[in-house]
Short mmCIF file of C-alpha atoms and ligand atoms in Angstrom, two decimals:
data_model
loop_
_atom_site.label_atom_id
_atom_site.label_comp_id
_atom_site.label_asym_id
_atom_site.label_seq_id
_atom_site.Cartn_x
_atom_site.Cartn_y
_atom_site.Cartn_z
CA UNK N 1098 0.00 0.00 0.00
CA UNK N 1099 1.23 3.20 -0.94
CA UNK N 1100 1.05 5.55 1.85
CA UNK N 1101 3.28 8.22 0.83
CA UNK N 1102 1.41 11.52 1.98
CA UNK N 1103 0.86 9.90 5.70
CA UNK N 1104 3.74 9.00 5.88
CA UNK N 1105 5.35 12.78 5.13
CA UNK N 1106 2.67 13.88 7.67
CA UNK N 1107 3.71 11.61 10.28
CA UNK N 1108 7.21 13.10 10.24
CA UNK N 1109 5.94 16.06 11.49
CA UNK N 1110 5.29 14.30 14.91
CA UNK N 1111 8.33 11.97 15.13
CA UNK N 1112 8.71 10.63 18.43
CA UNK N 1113 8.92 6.98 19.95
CA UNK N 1114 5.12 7.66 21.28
CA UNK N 1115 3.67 8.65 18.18
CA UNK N 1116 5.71 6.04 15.46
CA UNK N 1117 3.87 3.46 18.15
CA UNK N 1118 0.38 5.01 18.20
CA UNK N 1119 0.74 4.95 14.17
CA UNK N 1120 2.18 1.28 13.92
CA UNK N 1121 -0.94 0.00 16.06
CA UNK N 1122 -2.95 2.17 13.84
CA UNK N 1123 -1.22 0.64 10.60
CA UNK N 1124 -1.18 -2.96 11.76
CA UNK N 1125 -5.63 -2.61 12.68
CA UNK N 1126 -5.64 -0.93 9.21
CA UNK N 1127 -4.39 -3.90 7.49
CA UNK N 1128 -6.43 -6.26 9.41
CA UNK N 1129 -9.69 -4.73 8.78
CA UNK N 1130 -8.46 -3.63 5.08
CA UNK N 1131 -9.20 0.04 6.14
CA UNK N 1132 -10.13 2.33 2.97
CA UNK N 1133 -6.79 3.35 1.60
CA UNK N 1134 -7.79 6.77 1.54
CA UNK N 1135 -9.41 6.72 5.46
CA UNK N 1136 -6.68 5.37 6.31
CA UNK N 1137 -4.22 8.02 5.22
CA UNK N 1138 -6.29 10.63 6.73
CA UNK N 1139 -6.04 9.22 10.04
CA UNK N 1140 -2.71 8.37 10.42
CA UNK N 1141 -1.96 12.72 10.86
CA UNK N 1142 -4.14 14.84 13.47
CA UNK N 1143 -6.24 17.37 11.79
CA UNK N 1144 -5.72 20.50 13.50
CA UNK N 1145 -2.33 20.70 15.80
CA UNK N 1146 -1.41 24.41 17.87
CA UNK N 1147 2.25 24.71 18.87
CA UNK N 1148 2.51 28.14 21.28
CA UNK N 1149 5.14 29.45 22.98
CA UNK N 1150 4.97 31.81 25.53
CA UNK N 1151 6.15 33.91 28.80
CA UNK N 1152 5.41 32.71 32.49
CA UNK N 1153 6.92 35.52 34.82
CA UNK N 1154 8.29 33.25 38.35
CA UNK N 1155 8.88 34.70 41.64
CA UNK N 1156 12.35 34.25 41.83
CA UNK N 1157 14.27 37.34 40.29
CA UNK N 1158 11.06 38.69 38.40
CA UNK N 1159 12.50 36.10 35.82
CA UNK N 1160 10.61 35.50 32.82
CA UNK N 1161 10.86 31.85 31.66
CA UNK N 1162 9.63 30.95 27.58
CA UNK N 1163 7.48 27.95 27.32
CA UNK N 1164 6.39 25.48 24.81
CA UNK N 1165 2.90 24.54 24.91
CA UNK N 1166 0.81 22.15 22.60
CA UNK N 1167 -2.72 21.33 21.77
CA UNK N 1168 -3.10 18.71 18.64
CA UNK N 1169 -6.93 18.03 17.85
CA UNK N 1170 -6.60 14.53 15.76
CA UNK N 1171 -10.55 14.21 14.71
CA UNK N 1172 -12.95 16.61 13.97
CA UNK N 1173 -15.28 14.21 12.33
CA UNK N 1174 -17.34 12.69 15.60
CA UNK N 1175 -18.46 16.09 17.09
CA UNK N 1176 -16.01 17.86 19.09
CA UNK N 1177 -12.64 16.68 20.29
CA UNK N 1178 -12.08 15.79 23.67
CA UNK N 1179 -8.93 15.47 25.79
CA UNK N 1180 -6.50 16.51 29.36
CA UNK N 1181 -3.67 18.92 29.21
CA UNK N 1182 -0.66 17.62 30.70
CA UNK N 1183 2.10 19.54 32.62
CA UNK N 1184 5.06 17.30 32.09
CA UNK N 1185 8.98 18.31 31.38
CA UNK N 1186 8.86 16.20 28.52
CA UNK N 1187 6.48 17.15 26.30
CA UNK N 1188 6.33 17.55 22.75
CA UNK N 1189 4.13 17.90 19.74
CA UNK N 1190 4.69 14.35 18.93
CA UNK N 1191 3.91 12.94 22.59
CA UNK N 1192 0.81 15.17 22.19
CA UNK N 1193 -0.71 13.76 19.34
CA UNK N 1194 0.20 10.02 19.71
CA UNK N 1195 -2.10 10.78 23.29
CA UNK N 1196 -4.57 12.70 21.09
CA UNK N 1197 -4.94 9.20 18.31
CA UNK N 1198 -5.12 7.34 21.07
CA UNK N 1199 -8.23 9.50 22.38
CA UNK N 1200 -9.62 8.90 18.94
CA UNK N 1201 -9.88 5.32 19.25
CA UNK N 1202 -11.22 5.39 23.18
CA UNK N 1203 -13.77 7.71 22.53
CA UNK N 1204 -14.65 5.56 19.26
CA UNK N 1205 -14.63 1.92 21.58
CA UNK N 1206 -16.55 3.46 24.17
CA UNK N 1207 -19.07 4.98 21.88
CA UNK N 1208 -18.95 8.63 22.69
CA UNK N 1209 -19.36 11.59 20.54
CA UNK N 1210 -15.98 12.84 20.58
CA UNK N 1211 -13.10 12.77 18.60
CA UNK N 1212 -9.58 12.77 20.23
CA UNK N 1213 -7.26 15.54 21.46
CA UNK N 1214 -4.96 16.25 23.83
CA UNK N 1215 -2.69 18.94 25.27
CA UNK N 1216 0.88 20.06 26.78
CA UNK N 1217 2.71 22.48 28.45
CA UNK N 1218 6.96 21.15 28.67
CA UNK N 1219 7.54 22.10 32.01
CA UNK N 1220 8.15 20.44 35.32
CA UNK N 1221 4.46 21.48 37.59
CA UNK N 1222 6.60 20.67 40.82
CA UNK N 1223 8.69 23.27 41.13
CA UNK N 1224 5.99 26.18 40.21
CA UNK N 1225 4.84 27.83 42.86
CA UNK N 1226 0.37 27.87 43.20
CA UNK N 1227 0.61 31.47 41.57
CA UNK N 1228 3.38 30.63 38.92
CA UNK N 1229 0.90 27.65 38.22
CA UNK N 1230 -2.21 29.82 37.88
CA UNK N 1231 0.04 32.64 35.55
CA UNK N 1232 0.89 29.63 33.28
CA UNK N 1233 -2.62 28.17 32.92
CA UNK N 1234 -4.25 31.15 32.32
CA UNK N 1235 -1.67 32.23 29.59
CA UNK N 1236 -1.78 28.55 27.81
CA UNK N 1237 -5.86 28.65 27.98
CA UNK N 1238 -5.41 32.51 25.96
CA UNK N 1239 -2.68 31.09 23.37
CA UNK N 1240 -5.23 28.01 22.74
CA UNK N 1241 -8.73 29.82 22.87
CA UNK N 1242 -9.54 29.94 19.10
CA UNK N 1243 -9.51 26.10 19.49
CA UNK N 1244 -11.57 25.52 22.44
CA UNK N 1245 -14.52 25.75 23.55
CA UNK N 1246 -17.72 23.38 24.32
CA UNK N 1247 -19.04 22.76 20.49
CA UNK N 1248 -15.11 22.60 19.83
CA UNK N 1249 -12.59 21.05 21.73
CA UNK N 1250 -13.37 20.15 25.38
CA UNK N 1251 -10.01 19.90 27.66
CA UNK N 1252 -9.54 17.60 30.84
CA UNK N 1253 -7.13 16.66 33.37
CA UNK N 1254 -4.23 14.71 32.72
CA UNK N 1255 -0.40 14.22 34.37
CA UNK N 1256 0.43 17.01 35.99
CA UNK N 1257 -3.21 19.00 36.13
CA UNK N 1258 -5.83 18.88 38.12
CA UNK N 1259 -9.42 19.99 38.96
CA UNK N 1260 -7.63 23.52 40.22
CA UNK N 1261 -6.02 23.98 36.61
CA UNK N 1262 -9.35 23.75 35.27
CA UNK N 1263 -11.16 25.32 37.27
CA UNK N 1264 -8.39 28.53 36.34
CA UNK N 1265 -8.85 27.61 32.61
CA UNK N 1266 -12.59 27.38 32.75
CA UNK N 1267 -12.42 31.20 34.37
CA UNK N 1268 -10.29 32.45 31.90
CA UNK N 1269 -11.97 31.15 29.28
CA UNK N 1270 -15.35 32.58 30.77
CA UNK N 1271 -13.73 35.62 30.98
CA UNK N 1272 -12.25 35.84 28.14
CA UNK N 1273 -16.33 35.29 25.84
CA UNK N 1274 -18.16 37.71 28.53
CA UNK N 1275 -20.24 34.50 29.92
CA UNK N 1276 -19.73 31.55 32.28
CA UNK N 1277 -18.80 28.41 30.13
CA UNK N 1278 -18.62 25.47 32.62
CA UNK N 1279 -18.97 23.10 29.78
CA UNK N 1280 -15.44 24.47 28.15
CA UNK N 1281 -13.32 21.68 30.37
CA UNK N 1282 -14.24 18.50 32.41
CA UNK N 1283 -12.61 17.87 35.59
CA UNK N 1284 -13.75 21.03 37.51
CA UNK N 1285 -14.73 21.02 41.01
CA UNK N 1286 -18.19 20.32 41.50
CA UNK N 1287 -18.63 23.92 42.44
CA UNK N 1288 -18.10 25.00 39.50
CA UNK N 1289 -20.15 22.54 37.21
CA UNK N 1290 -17.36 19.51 37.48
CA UNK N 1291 -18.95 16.28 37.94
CA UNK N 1292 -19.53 14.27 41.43
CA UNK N 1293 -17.05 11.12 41.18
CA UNK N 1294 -14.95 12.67 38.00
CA UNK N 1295 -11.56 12.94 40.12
CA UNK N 1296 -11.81 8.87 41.24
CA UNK N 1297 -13.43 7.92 37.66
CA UNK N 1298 -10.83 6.68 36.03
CA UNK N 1299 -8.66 4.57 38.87
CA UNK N 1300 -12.31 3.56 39.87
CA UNK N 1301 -13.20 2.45 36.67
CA UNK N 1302 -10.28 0.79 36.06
CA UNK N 1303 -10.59 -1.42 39.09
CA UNK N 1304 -14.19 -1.98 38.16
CA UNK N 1305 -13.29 -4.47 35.71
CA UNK N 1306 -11.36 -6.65 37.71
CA UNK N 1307 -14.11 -9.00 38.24
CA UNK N 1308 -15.08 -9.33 35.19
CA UNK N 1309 -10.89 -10.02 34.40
CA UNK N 1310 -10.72 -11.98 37.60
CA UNK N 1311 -13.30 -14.42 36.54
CA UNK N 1312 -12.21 -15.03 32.64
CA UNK N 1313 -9.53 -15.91 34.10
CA UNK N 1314 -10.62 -18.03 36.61
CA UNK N 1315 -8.64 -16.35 39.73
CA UNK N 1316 -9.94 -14.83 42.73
CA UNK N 1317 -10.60 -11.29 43.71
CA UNK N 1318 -9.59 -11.21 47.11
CA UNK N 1319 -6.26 -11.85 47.57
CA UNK N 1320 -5.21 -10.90 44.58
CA UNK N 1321 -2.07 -9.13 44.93
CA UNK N 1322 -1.92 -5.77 43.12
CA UNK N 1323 1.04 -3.63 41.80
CA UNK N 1324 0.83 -0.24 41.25
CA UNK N 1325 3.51 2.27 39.24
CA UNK N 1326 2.52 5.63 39.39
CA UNK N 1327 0.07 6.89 42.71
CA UNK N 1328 -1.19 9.87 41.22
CA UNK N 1329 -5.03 10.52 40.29
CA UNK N 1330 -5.21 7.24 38.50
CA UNK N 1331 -2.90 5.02 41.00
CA UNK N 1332 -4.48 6.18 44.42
CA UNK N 1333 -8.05 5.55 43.23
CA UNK N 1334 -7.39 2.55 41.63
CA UNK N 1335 -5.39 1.23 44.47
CA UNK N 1336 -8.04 2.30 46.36
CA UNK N 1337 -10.46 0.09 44.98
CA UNK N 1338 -8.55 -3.03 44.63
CA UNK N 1339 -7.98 -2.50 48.64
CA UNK N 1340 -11.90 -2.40 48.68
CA UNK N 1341 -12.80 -5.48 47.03
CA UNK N 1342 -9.88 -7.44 49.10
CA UNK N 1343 -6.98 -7.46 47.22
CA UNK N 1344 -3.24 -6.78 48.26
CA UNK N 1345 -1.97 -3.83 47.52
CA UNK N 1346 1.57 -5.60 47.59
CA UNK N 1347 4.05 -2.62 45.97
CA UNK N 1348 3.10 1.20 45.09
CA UNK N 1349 5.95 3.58 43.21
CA UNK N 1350 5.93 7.14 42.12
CA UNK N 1351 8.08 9.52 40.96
CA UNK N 1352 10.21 9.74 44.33
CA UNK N 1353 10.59 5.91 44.58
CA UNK N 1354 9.03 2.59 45.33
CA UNK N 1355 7.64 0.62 48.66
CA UNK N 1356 6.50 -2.72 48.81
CA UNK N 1357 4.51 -4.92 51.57
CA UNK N 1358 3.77 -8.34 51.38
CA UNK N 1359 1.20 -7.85 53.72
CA UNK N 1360 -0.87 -5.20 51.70
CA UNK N 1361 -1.14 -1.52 52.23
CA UNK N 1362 -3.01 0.57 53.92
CA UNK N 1363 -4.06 2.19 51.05
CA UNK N 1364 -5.84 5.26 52.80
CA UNK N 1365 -2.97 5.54 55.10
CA UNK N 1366 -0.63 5.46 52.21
CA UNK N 1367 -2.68 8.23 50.46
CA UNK N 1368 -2.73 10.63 53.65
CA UNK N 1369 1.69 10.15 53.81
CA UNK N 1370 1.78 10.90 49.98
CA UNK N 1371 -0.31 13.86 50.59
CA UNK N 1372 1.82 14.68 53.55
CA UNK N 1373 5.21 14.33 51.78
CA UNK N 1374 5.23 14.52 48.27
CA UNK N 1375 5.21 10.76 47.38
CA UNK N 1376 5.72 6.94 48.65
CA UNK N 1377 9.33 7.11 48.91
CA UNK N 1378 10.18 7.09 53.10
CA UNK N 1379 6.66 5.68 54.27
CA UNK N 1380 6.91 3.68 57.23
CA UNK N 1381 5.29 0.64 57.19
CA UNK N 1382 7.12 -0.59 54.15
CA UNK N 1383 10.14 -1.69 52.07
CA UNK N 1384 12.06 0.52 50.00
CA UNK N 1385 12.67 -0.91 46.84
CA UNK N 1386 14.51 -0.24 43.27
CA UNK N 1387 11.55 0.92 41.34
CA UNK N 1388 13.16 -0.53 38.02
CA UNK N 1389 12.09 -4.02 39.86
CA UNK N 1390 8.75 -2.85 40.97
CA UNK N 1391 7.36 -4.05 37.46
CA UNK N 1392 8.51 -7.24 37.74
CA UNK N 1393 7.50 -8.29 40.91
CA UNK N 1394 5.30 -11.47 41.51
CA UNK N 1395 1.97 -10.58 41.56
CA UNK N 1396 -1.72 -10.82 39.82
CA UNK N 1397 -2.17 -7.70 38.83
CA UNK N 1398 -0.14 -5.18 37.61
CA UNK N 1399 -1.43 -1.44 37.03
CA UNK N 1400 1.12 0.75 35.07
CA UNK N 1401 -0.69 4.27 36.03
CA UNK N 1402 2.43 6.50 35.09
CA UNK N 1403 4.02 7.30 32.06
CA UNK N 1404 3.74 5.76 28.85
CA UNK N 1405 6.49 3.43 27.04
CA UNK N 1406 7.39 1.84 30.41
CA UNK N 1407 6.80 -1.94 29.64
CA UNK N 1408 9.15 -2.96 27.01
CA UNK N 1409 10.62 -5.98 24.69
CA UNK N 1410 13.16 -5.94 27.46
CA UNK N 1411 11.35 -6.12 30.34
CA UNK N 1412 7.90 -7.61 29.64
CA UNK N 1413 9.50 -11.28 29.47
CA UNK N 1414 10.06 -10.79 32.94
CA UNK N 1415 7.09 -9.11 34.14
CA UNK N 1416 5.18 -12.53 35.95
CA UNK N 1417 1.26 -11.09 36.56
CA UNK N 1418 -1.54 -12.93 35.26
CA UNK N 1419 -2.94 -9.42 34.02
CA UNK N 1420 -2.00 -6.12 32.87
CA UNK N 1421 -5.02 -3.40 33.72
CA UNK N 1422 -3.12 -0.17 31.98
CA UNK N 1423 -4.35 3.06 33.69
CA UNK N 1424 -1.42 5.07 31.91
CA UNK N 1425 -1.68 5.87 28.09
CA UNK N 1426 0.67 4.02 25.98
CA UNK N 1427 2.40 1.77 28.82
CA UNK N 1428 3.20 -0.74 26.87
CA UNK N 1429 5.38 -0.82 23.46
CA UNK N 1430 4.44 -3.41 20.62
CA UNK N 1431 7.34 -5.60 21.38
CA UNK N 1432 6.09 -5.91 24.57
CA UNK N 1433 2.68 -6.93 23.49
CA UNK N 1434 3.81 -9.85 21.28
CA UNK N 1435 5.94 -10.95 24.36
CA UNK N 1436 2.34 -11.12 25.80
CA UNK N 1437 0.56 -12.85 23.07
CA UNK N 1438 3.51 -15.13 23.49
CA UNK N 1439 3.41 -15.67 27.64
CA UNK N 1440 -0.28 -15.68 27.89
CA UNK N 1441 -0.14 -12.17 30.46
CA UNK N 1442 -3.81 -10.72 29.72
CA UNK N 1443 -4.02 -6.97 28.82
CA UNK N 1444 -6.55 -4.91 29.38
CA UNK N 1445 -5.38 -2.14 27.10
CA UNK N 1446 -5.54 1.63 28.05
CA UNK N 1447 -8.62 2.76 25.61
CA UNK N 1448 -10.53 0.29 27.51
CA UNK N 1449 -9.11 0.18 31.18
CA UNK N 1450 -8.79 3.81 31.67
CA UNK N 1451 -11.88 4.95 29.51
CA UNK N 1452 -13.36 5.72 33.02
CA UNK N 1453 -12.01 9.19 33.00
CA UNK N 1454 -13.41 10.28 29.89
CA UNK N 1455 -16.49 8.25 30.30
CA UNK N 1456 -17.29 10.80 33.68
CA UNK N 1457 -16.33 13.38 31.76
CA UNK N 1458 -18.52 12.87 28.80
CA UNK N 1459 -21.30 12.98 31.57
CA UNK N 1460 -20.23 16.36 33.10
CA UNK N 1461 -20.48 17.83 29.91
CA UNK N 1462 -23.75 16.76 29.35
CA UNK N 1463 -24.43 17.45 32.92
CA UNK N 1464 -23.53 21.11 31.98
CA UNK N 1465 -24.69 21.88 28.79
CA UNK N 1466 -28.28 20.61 30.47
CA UNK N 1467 -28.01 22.41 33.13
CA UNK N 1468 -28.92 19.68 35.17
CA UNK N 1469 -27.33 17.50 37.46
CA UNK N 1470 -27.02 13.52 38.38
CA UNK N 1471 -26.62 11.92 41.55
CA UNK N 1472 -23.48 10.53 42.78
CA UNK N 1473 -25.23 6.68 42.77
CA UNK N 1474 -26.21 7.83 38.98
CA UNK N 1475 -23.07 8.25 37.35
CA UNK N 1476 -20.97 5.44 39.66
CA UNK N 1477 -24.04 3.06 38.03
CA UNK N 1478 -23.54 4.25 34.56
CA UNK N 1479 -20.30 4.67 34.56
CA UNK N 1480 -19.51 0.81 35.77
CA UNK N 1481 -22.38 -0.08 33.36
CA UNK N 1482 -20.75 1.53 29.85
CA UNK N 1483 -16.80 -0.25 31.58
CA UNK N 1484 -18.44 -3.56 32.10
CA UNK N 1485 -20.41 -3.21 28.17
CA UNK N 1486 -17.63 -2.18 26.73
CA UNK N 1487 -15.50 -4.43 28.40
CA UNK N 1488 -17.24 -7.46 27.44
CA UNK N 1489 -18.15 -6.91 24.30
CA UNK N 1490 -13.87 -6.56 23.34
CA UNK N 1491 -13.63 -9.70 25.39
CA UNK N 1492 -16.24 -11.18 23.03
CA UNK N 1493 -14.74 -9.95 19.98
CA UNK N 1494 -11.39 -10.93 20.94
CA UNK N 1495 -12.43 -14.80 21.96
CA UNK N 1496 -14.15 -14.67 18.39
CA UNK N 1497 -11.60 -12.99 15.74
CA UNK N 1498 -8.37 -14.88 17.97
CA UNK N 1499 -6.67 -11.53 18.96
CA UNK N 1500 -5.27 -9.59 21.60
CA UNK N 1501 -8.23 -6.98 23.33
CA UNK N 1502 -6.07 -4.44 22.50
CA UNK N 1503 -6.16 -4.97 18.69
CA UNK N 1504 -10.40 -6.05 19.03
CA UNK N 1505 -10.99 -2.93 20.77
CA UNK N 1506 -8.71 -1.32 18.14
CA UNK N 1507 -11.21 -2.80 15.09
CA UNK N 1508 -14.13 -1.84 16.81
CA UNK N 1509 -12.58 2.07 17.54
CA UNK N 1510 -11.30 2.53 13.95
CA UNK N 1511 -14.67 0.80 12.12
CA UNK N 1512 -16.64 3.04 13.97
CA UNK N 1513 -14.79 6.34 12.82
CA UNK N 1514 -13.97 4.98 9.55
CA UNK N 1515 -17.72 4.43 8.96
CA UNK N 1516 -18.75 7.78 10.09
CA UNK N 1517 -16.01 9.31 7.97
CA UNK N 1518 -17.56 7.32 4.99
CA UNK N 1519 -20.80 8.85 5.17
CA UNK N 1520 -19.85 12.22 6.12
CA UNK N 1521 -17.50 12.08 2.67
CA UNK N 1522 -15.17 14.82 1.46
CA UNK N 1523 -15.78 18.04 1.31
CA UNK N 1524 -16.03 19.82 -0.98
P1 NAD X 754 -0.88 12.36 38.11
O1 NAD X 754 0.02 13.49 37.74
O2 NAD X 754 -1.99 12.59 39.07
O3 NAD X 754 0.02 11.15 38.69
C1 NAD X 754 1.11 10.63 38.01
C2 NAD X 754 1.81 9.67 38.95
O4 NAD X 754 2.88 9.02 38.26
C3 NAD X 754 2.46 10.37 40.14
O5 NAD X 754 2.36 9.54 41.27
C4 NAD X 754 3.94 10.50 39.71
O6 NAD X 754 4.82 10.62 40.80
C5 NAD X 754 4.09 9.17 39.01
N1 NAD X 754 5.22 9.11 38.07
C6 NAD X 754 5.59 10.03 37.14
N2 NAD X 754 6.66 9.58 36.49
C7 NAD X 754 6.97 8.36 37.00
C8 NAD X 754 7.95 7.39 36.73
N3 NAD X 754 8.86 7.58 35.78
N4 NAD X 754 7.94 6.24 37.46
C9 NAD X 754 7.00 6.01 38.41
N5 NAD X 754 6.03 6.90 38.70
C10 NAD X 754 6.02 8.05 38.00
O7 NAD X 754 -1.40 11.76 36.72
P2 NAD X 754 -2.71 10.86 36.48
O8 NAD X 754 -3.82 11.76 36.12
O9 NAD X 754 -2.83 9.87 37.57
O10 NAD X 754 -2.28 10.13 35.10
C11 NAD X 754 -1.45 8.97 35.12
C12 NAD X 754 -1.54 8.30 33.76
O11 NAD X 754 -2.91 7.95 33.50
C13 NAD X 754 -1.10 9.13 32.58
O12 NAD X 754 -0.49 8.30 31.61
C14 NAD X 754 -2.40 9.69 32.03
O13 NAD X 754 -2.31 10.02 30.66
C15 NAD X 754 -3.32 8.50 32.26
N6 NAD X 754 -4.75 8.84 32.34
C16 NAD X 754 -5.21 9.72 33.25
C17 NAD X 754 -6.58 9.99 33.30
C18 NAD X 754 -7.18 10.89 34.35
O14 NAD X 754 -8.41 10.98 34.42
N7 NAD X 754 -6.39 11.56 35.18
C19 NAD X 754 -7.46 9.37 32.39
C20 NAD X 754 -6.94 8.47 31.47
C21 NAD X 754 -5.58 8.21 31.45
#
């Protein structure tokens, strides 16, 4: 196939995490014999925003230049959704491998929202609250041709939270002369943000492990449970495996890793994180090297970090019966053939961590209605469309002999590629 004009687009976004997004994209293409043309279109985001701009910081009046990114990759399925991360790494191509990706989990979960996603390259823990609130504010201006509630709808991600919303969602406001709650998910619910949005996606996440549990004929309680990452995602997941009686066994972050036979405390855990900055030092635990933490033994392991962390290297090691991926892009394609191969059961990312967007889908429509849901409303819909979707990939995968990742793949890209077909080209 002759893919020429993709393939120059692509280059435009060269990075490890995007040549992966497209090579998953490529390899589904092929198996469902995608429409040459559909599939060309696809493989480059529609509409990308690079910005760079001044944040002043308290030290010195110095003025610091930053780069900032917002890549919206479909604008076919009604308007693109996706969280801003504040990360040191970040670049364009980062941005719109995470923005694909959205693509596909909107498409698998059946919303009506193409993907996006955003980035600021910075480190968020050494700004200061007020350094924080200059730099959101500034970001939400250089991007606000591009949002907005028919448009593109932002979120929380690594490094943001309902605060740096709940800034953009003002500024925003501000800036049209109106309040706008629906411009951004993840607000506080003072401000229009959904009840249950912040523990959605952990929550979700660990909703499924029933479901996982009994396909593969293993208990729930006991289970033991590793967690990399003990952010948003991590501490609510980890909070929920604790509630249905598994072990959390070993917990890392960005400071370092602990590990307890026993199980954690998980809320204990949580209130020394929020104490002091992050696992590494808490008590009633083991220190340990977090390059092992992956590779402990264990039932489940829950990569709720960064992306491109499980590798051809290390995944013949890793010795869990199943992989629930709260991160975006954990694992690498070499890794996932080592899985094919050693019989470790994924549960990939557009289906594990779909929680978030799932809640936040809801708080839109919460706010464009003006009209909001109880808490026991959205936790029962929200484990309803995770369980759905969850089973009906399960299905599909048992059927065509694949991977879940690559069903839930043919079932994302069908979907848009359909739509795409009937909308046509115009003009
Ligand atoms: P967060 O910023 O709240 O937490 C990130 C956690 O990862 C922190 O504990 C941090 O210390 C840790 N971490 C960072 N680098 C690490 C490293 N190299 N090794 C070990 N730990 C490391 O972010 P979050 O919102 O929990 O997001 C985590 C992941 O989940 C990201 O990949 C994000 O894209 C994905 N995700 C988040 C949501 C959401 O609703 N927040 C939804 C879907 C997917």
């Amino acid at each position: 196939m002759d893919l020429d004009v993709g393939a120059a687009g692509v280059s435009e976004f060269e990075s490890p995490l995007y040549n992966e997004a497209v090579a998953q994209f490529d390899r589904v293409a092929e198996l469902i014999d995608l429409d040459q043309n559909i599939h060309e279109r696809l493989r480059s985001p529609q509409r990308s925003v690079v910005v760079s701009f001044p944040v002043r910081k308290e030290e010195d009046d110095r003025v610091d230049t930053v780069f900032g990114y917002r890549v919206q990759h479909l604008q076919t399925m009604g308007p693109t959704k996706g969280g801003i991360r504040y990360a040191p790494d970040v670049n364009l191509g980062e941005v719109a491998a995470l923005a694909m990706l959205m693509t596909w989990k909107c498409a698998i979960v059946e919303l009506p929202f193409g993907g996006a996603k955003g980035g600021v390259r910075i480190d968020p823990t050494v700004l200061s609250r007020s350094e924080k609130q200059r730099l959101t504010r500034r970001y939400t201006m250089e991007i606000i041709n591009f949002i907005g509630p028919d448009q593109d709808i932002p979120a929380p991600d690594m490094g943001t939270d309902e605060q740096v919303m709940a800034w953009l969602m003002d500024t925003y406001s501000t800036h049209v002369g109106h309040t706008e709650p629906a411009v951004v998910t993840g607000k506080p619910p003072s401000l229009g943000g959904s009840i249950a949005r912040r523990e959605a996606t952990g929550r979700g996440l660990m909703s499924l492990l029933p479901a996982v549990a009994s396909h593969l004929g293993m208990p729930v309680t006991g289970s033991r449970v590793v967690m990399q990452g003990f952010g948003n995602v991590g501490k609510y997941a980890a909070l929920g495996a604790s509630e249905m009686g598994c072990n959390v066994i070993a917990v890392s972050d960005i400071t370092g890793a602990v590990h307890n036979d026993s199980g954690f405390d998980v809320d204990d855990l949580t209130r020394f994180v929020t104490e002091n900055g992050g696992v590494s030092g808490y008590p009633a635990a083991d220190e340990m090297d977090p390059n092992e933490l992956l590779t402990l033994d264990c039932e489940v392991l829950v990569p709720a970090a960064v992306g491109g962390v499980i590798t051809g290297e290390n995944a013949p090691h890793i010795r869990a019966r199943a992989v629930l991926e709260g991160a975006n892009g954990p694992t690498t394609a070499a890794a996932d053939e080592v899985f094919r191969e050693n019989g470790v059961f994924v549960v990939p990312d557009v289906v594990a961590n779909a929680g978030g967007v799932t809640v936040s889908y809801f708080e839109w429509v919460q706010d464009l209605a003006n009209y909001f849901w109880s808490e026991a409303e959205i936790v029962a819909r929200l484990r309803e469309i995770m369980n759905r979707t969850f089973s009906e990939v399960l299905d599909m995968a048992i059927t065509n002999g694949t991977d879940l990742r690559t069903a839930a793949l043919i079932k994302g890209v069908s979907r848009v590629a359909d739509a795409k077909l009937a909308r046509g080209v115009y003009p």
